[in-house]
Short mmCIF file of C-alpha atoms in Angstrom, two decimals:
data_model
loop_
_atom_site.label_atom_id
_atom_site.label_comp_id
_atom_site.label_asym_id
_atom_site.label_seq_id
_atom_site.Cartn_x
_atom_site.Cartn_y
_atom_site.Cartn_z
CA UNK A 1 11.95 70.57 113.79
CA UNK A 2 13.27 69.47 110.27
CA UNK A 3 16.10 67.96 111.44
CA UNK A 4 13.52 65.95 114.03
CA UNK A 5 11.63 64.55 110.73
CA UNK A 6 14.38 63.82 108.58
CA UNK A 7 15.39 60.53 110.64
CA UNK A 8 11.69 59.50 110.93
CA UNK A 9 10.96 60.15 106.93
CA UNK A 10 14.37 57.74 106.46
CA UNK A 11 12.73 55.46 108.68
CA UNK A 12 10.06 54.67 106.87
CA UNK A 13 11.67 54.80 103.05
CA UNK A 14 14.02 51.93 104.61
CA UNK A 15 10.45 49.44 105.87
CA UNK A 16 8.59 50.04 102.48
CA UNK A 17 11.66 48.91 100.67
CA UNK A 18 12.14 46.01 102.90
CA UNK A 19 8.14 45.41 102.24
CA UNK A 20 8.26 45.61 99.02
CA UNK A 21 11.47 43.08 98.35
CA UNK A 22 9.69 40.16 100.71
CA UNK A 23 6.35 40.88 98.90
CA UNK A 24 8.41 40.55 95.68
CA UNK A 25 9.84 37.26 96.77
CA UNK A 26 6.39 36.03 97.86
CA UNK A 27 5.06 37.32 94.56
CA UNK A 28 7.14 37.16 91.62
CA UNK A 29 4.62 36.22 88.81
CA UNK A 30 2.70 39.34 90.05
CA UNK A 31 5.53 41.86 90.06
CA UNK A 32 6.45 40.51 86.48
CA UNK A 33 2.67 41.34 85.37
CA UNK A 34 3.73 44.93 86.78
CA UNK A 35 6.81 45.09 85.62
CA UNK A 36 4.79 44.78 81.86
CA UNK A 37 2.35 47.15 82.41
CA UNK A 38 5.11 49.95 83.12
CA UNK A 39 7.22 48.51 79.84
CA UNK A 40 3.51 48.92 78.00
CA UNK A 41 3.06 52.10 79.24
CA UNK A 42 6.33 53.73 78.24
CA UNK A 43 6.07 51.87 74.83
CA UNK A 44 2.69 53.63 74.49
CA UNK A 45 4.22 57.02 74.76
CA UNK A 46 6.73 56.40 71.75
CA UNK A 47 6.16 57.65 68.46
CA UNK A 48 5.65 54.35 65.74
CA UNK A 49 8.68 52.79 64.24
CA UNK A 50 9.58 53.33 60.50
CA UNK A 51 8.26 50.61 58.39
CA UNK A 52 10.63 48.42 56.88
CA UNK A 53 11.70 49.04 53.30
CA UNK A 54 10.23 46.80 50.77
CA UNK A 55 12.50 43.82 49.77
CA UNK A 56 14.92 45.03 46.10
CA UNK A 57 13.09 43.84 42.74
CA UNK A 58 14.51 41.08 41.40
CA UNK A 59 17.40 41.11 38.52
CA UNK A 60 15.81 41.54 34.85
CA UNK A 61 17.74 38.42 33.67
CA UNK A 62 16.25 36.32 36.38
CA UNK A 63 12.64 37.90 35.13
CA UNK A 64 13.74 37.04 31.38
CA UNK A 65 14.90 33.39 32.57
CA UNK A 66 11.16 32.92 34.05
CA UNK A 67 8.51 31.31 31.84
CA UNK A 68 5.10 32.93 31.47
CA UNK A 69 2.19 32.30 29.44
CA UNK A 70 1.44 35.00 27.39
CA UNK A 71 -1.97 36.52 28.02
CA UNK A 72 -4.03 36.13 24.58
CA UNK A 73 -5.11 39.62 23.09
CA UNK A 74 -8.47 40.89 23.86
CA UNK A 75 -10.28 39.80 20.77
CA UNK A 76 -8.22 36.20 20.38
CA UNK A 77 -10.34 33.45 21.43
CA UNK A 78 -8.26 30.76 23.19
CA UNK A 79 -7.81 27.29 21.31
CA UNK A 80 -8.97 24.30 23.46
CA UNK A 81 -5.56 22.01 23.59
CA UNK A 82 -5.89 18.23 21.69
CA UNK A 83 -6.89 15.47 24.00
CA UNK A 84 -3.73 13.36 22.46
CA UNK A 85 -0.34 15.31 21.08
CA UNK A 86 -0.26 15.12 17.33
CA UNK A 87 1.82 11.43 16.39
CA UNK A 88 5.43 12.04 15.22
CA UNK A 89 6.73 11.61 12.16
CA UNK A 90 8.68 8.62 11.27
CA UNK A 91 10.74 7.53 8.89
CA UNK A 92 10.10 4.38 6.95
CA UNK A 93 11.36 1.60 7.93
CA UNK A 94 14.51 0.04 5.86
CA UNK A 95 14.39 -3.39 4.95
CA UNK A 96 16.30 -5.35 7.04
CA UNK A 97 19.43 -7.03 5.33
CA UNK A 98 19.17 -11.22 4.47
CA UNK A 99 19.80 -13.08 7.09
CA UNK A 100 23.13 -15.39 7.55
CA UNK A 101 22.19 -18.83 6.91
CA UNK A 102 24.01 -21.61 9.07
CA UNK A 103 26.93 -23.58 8.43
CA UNK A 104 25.37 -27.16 8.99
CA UNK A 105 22.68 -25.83 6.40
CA UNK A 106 25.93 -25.68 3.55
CA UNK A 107 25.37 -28.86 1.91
CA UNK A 108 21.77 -28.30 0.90
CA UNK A 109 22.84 -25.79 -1.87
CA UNK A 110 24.88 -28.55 -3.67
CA UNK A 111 22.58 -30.99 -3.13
CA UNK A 112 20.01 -31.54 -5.86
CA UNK A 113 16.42 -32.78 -4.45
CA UNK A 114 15.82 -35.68 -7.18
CA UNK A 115 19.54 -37.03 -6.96
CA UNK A 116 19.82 -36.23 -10.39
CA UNK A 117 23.22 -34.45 -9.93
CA UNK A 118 24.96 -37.06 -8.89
CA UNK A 119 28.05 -37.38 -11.46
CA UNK A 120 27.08 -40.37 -14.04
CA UNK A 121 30.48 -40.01 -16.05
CA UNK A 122 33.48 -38.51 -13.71
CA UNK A 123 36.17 -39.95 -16.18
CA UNK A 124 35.53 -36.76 -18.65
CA UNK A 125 38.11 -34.86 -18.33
CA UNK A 126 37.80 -30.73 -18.68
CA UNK A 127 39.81 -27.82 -18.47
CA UNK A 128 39.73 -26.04 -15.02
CA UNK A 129 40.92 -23.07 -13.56
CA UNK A 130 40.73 -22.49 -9.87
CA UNK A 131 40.01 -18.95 -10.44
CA UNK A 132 37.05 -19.47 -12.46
CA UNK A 133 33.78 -21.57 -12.43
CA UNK A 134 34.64 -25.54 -12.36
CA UNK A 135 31.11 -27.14 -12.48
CA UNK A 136 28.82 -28.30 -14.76
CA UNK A 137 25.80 -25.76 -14.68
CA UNK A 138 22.26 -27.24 -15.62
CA UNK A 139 19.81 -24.34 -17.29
CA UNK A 140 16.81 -24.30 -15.01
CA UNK A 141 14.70 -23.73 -17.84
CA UNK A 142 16.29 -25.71 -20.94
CA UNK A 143 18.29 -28.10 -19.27
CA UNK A 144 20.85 -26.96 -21.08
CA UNK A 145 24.63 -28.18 -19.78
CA UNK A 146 27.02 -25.30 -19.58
CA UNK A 147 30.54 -26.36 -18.58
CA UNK A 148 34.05 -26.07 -19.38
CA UNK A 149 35.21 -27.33 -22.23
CA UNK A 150 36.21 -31.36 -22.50
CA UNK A 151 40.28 -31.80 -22.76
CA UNK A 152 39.85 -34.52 -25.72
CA UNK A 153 38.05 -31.59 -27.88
CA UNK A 154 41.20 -28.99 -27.80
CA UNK A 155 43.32 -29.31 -31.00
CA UNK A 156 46.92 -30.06 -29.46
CA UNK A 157 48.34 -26.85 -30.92
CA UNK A 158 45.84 -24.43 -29.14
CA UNK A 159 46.19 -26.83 -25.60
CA UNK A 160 48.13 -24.88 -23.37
CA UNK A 161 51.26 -25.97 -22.59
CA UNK A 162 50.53 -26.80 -18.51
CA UNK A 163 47.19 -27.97 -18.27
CA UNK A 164 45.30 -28.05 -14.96
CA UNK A 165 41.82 -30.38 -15.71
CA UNK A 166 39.20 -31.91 -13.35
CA UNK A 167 41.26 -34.53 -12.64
CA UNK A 168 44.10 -32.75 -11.10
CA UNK A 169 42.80 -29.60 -9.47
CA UNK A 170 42.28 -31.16 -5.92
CA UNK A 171 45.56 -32.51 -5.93
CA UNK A 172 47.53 -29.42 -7.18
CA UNK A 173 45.58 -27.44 -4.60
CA UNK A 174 46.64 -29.37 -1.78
CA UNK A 175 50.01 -29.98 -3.22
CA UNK A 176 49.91 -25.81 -2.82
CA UNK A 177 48.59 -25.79 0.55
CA UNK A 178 51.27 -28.06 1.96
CA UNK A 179 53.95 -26.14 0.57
CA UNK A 180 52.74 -22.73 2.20
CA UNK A 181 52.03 -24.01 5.22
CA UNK A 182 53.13 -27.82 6.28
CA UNK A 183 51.27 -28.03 9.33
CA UNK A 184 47.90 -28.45 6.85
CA UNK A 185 49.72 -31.93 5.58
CA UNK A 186 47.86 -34.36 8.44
CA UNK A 187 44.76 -32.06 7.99
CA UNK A 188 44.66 -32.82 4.38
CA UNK A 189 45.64 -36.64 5.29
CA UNK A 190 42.34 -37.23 7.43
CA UNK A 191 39.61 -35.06 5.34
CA UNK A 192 38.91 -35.82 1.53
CA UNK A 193 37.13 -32.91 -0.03
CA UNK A 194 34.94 -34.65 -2.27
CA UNK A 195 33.25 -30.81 -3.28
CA UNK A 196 36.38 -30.25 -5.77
CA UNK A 197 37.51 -34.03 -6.65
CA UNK A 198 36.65 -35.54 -9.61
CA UNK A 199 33.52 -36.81 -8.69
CA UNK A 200 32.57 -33.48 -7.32
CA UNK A 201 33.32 -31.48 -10.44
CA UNK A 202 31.34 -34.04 -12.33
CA UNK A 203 28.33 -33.01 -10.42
CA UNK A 204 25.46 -30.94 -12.13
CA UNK A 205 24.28 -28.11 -10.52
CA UNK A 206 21.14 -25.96 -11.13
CA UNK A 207 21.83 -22.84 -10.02
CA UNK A 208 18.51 -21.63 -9.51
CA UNK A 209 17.69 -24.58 -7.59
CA UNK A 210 21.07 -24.17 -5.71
CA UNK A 211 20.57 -20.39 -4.71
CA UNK A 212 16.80 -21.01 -3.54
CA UNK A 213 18.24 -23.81 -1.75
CA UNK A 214 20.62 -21.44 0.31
CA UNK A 215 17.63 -18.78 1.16
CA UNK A 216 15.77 -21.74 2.18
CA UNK A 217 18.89 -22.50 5.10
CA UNK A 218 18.90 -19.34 6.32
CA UNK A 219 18.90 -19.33 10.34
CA UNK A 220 17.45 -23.11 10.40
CA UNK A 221 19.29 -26.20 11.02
CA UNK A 222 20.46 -28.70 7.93
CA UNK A 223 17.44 -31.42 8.92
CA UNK A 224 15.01 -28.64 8.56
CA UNK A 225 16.12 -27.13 5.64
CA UNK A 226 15.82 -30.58 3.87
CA UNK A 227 12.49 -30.96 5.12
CA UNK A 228 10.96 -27.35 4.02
CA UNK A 229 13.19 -27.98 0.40
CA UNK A 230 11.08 -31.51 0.24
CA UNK A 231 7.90 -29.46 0.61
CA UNK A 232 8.52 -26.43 -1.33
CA UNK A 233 9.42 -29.42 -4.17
CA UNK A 234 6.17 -31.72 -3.17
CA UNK A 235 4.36 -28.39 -4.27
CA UNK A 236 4.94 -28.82 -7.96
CA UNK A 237 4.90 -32.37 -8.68
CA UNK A 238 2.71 -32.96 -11.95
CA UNK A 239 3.04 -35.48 -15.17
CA UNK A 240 5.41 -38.39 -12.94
CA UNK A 241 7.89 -35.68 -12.47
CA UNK A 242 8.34 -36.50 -8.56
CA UNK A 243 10.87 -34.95 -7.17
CA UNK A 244 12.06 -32.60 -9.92
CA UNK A 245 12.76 -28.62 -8.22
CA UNK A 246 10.19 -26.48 -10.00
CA UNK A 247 11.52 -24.34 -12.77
CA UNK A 248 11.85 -20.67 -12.78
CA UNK A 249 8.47 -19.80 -14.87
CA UNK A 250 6.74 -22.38 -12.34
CA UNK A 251 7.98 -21.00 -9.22
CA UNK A 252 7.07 -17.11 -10.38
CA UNK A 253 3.23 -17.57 -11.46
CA UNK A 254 2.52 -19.49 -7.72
CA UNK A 255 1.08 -17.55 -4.81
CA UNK A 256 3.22 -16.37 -1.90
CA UNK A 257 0.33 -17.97 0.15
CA UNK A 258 0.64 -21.48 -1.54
CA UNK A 259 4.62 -21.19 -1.65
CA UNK A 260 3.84 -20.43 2.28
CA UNK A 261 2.57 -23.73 2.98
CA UNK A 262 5.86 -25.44 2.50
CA UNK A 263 6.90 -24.12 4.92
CA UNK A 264 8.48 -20.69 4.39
CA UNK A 265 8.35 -17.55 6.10
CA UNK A 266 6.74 -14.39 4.35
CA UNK A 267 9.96 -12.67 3.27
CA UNK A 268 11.55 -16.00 2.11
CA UNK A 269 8.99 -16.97 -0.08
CA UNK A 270 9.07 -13.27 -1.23
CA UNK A 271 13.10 -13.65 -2.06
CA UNK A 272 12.50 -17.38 -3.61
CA UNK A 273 9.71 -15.46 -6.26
CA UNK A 274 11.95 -13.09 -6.99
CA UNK A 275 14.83 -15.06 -7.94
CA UNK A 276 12.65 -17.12 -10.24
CA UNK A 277 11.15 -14.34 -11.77
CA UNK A 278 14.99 -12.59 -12.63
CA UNK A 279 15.81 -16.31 -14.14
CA UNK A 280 12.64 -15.98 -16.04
CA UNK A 281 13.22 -12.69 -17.33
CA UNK A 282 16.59 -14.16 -18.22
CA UNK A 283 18.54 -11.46 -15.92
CA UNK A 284 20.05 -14.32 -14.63
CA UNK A 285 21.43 -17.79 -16.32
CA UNK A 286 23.70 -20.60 -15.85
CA UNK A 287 25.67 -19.10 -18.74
CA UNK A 288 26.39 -15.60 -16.87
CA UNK A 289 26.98 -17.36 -13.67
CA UNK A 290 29.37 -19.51 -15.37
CA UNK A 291 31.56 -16.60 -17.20
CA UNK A 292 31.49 -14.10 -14.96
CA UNK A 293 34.76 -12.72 -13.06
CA UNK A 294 33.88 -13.53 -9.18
CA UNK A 295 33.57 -9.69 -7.94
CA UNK A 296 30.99 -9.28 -10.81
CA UNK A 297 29.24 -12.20 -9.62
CA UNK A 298 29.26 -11.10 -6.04
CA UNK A 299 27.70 -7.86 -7.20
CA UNK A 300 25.27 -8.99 -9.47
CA UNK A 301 23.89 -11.76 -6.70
CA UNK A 302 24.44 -9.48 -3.69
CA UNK A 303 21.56 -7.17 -5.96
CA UNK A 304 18.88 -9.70 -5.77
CA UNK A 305 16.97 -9.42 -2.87
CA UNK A 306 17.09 -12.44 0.21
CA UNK A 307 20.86 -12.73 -0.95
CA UNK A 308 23.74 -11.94 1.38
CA UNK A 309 26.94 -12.33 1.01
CA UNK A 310 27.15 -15.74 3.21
CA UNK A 311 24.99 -17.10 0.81
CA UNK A 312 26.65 -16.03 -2.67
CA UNK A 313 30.21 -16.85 -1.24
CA UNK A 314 28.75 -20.46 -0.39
CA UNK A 315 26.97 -20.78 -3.63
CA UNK A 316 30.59 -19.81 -5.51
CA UNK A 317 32.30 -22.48 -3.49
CA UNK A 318 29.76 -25.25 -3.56
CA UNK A 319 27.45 -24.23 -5.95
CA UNK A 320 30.04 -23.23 -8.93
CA UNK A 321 33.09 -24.55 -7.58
CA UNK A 322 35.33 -22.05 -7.52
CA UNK A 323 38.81 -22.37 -5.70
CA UNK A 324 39.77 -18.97 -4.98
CA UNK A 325 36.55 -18.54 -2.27
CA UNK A 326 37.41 -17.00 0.97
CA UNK A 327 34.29 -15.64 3.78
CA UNK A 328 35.48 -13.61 6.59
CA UNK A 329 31.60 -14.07 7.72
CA UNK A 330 31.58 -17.40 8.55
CA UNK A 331 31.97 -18.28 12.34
CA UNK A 332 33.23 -21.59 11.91
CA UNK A 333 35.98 -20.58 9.53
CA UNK A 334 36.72 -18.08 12.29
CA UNK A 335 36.55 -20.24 15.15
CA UNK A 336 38.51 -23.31 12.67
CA UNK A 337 41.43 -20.36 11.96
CA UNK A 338 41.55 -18.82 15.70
CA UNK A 339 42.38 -22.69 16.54
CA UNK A 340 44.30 -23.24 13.96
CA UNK A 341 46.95 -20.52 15.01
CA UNK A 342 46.94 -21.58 18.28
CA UNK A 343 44.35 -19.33 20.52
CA UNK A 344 42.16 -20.85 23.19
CA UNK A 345 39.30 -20.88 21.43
CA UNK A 346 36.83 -21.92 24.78
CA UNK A 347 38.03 -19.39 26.66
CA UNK A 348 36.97 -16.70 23.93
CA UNK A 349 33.81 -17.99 23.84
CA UNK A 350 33.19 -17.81 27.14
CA UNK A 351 33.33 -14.32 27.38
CA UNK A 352 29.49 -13.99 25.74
CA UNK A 353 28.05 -11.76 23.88
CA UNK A 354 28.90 -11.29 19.82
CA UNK A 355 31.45 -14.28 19.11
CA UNK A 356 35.05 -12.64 17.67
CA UNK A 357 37.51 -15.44 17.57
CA UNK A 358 39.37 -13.37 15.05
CA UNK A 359 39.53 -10.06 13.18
CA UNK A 360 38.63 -9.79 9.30
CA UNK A 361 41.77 -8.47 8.72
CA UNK A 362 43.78 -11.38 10.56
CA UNK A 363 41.64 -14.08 8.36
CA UNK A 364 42.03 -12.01 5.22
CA UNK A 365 46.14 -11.70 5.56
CA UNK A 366 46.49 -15.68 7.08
CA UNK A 367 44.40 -16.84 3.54
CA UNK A 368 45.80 -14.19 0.66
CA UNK A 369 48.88 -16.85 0.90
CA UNK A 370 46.89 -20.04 -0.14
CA UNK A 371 45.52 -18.27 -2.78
CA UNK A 372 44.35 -19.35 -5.79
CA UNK A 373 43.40 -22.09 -3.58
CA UNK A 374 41.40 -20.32 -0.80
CA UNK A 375 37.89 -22.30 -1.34
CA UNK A 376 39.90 -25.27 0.40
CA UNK A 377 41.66 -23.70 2.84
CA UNK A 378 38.35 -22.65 3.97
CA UNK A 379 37.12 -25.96 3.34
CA UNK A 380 39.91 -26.84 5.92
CA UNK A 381 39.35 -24.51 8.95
CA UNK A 382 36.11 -25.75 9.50
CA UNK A 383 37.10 -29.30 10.64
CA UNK A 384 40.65 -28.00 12.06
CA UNK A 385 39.14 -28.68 15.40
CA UNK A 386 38.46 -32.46 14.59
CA UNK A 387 42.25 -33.26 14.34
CA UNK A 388 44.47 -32.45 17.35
CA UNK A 389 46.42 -29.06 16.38
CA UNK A 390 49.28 -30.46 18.10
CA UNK A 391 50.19 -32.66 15.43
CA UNK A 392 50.39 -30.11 12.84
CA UNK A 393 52.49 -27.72 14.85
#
């Protein structure tokens, strides 16, 4: 009887699992939701998994690196922070050094504003040295003429025995000039310097009026420098004396205000006062600025303040006329010497910026050979570019 049920029990395990695959296939989203709910189930019956371990602490040099606030103690009450950061301490500011006057401005500090050192006798002949002051110096207080002495008063036995005078400096200097360098001969040709001729040395100079003159032409043009100098003079015209630059004592009891109105900036009427008032206190005088070795000159001018160099190596060369006068600080000399050698001097200043036509050093080595004579060499450079270089080559 087994054996009769076996095939029939078969029998029907074979249909339900025929049923169940085509209600599967009919079905599949439901057989997936039962397919969960067994998966559920079993998952139900398994213990819990382990929690996972908690992530490492961080390295202590990482905590050290990390910025905190320290909390404030229990009995510290916190300090409200400033609205505005305390202001920083500065340092205080350094006077900036005197300007650099302009070349076109060079003729005001030989130039006297009443005329009156125009030469009236340039047939007196006096001993000169190109390595020491040639001109006639006028005391700005006194009036006073302080100059070399005239030939005719020498006893003939304490003459020396080669005598250079006022009448033969220009001419031995460019005598000199041609020998060290013969391409300066047509240069010397077309330009007469009048500054160290005869007439030129005959020329009285105040040097008070003649330094003020130069911080006057600092960074403006020549016609406006003559215009503020005519103002500055118009301030102190009194008793018919039209004209006349102010003395010292004058200049140093006026107001910076009223010296203003001339025309002058704050600092320059500052540097004009100041020069009167060393002139006044007789720090200064045509007599030391006619003795003096040059390097003590430079340093005693260089001391006062509103002058730079520019302006005490102009006033030696125009002002005292000295021969041996040489500024590496002058452009046109620069740009005059570049040419002069034979560099392109348009296509260095095309490149812009801060003008070098040529290094200190090169100017300093291409003058040390016309020395004692370097005032006109100088002289020289600036109008090198009027003349065609090609003739002196």
């Amino acid at each position: 009887m087994l054996r009769a049920l076996v095939p029939i029990a078969v029998s029907s395990i074979s249909r339900f699992t025929q049923s169940s695959q085509a209600f599967l296939t009919v079905h599949p989203v439901m057989a997936a939701t039962r397919r969960s709910s067994r998966l559920n189930g079993r998952a139900e019956g398994k213990p819990p998994a382990e929690a996972m371990p908690p992530p490492p602490p961080a390295p202590q040099s990482q905590l050290n690196k990390r910025k905190r606030k320290a909390a404030p103690d229990a009995g510290e009450v916190p300090q409200a922070q400033p609205a505005t950061p305390p202001r920083k301490r500065t340092q205080p500011m350094q006077e900036p050094p005197p300007l650099t006057p302009t070349p076109s401005a060079v003729k005001v500090i030989a130039e006297a504003a009443d005329g009156s050192n125009k030469a009236r006798n340039a047939t007196v002949t006096r001993l000169a040295d190109p390595r020491t002051t040639n001109a006639t110096l006028l005391s700005p207080e006194t009036s006073r003429l302080v100059a070399s002495r005239d030939i005719e008063a020498i006893s003939p036995s304490k003459a020396p025995a080669a005598r250079t005078t006022t009448q033969t400096l220009l001419q031995e200097a460019c005598e000199h000039l041609i020998m060290v360098d013969a391409r300066l001969k047509p240069l010397i040709e077309k330009n007469h310097c009048r500054v160290f001729s005869p007439e030129g040395l005959a020329e009285r100079i105040d040097p008070f009026e003649s330094l003020s003159s130069g911080i006057i032409s600092q960074q403006v043009s020549g016609a406006a420098a003559k215009s503020i100098k005519a103002k500055f003079v118009a301030l102190f015209d009194r008793d018919g004396a039209t004209g006349r630059f102010p003395h010292p004592s004058e200049v140093a009891k006026c107001s910076i205000e009223k010296l203003r109105t001339a025309g002058l900036s704050q600092r320059k009427a500052e540097y004009i006062q100041g020069l009167a008032e060393k002139f006044a206190a007789g720090e200064l005088s045509a007599q030391m600025l006619h003795d003096v070795p040059y390097d003590e000159l430079v340093e005693k001018l260089i001391a006062v303040r509103g002058l730079g160099r520019w302006s005490v190596e102009m006033f030696a060369c125009f002002g005292l006329k000295r021969m041996d006068v040489f500024s590496v600080g002058d452009l046109g000399v620069q740009r005059g010497m570049a040419a002069f050698v034979g560099r392109d001097v348009a296509k260095l200043k095309a490149k812009g910026g801060k003008w070098k036509y040529m290094s200190e050093q090169d100017m300093l080595d291409l003058s040390s050979k016309f020395a004692p004579y370097r005032s006109l060499f100088m002289w020289l450079m600036w109008r090198v570019e009027e003349t065609d270089v090609s003739t002196m080559e």
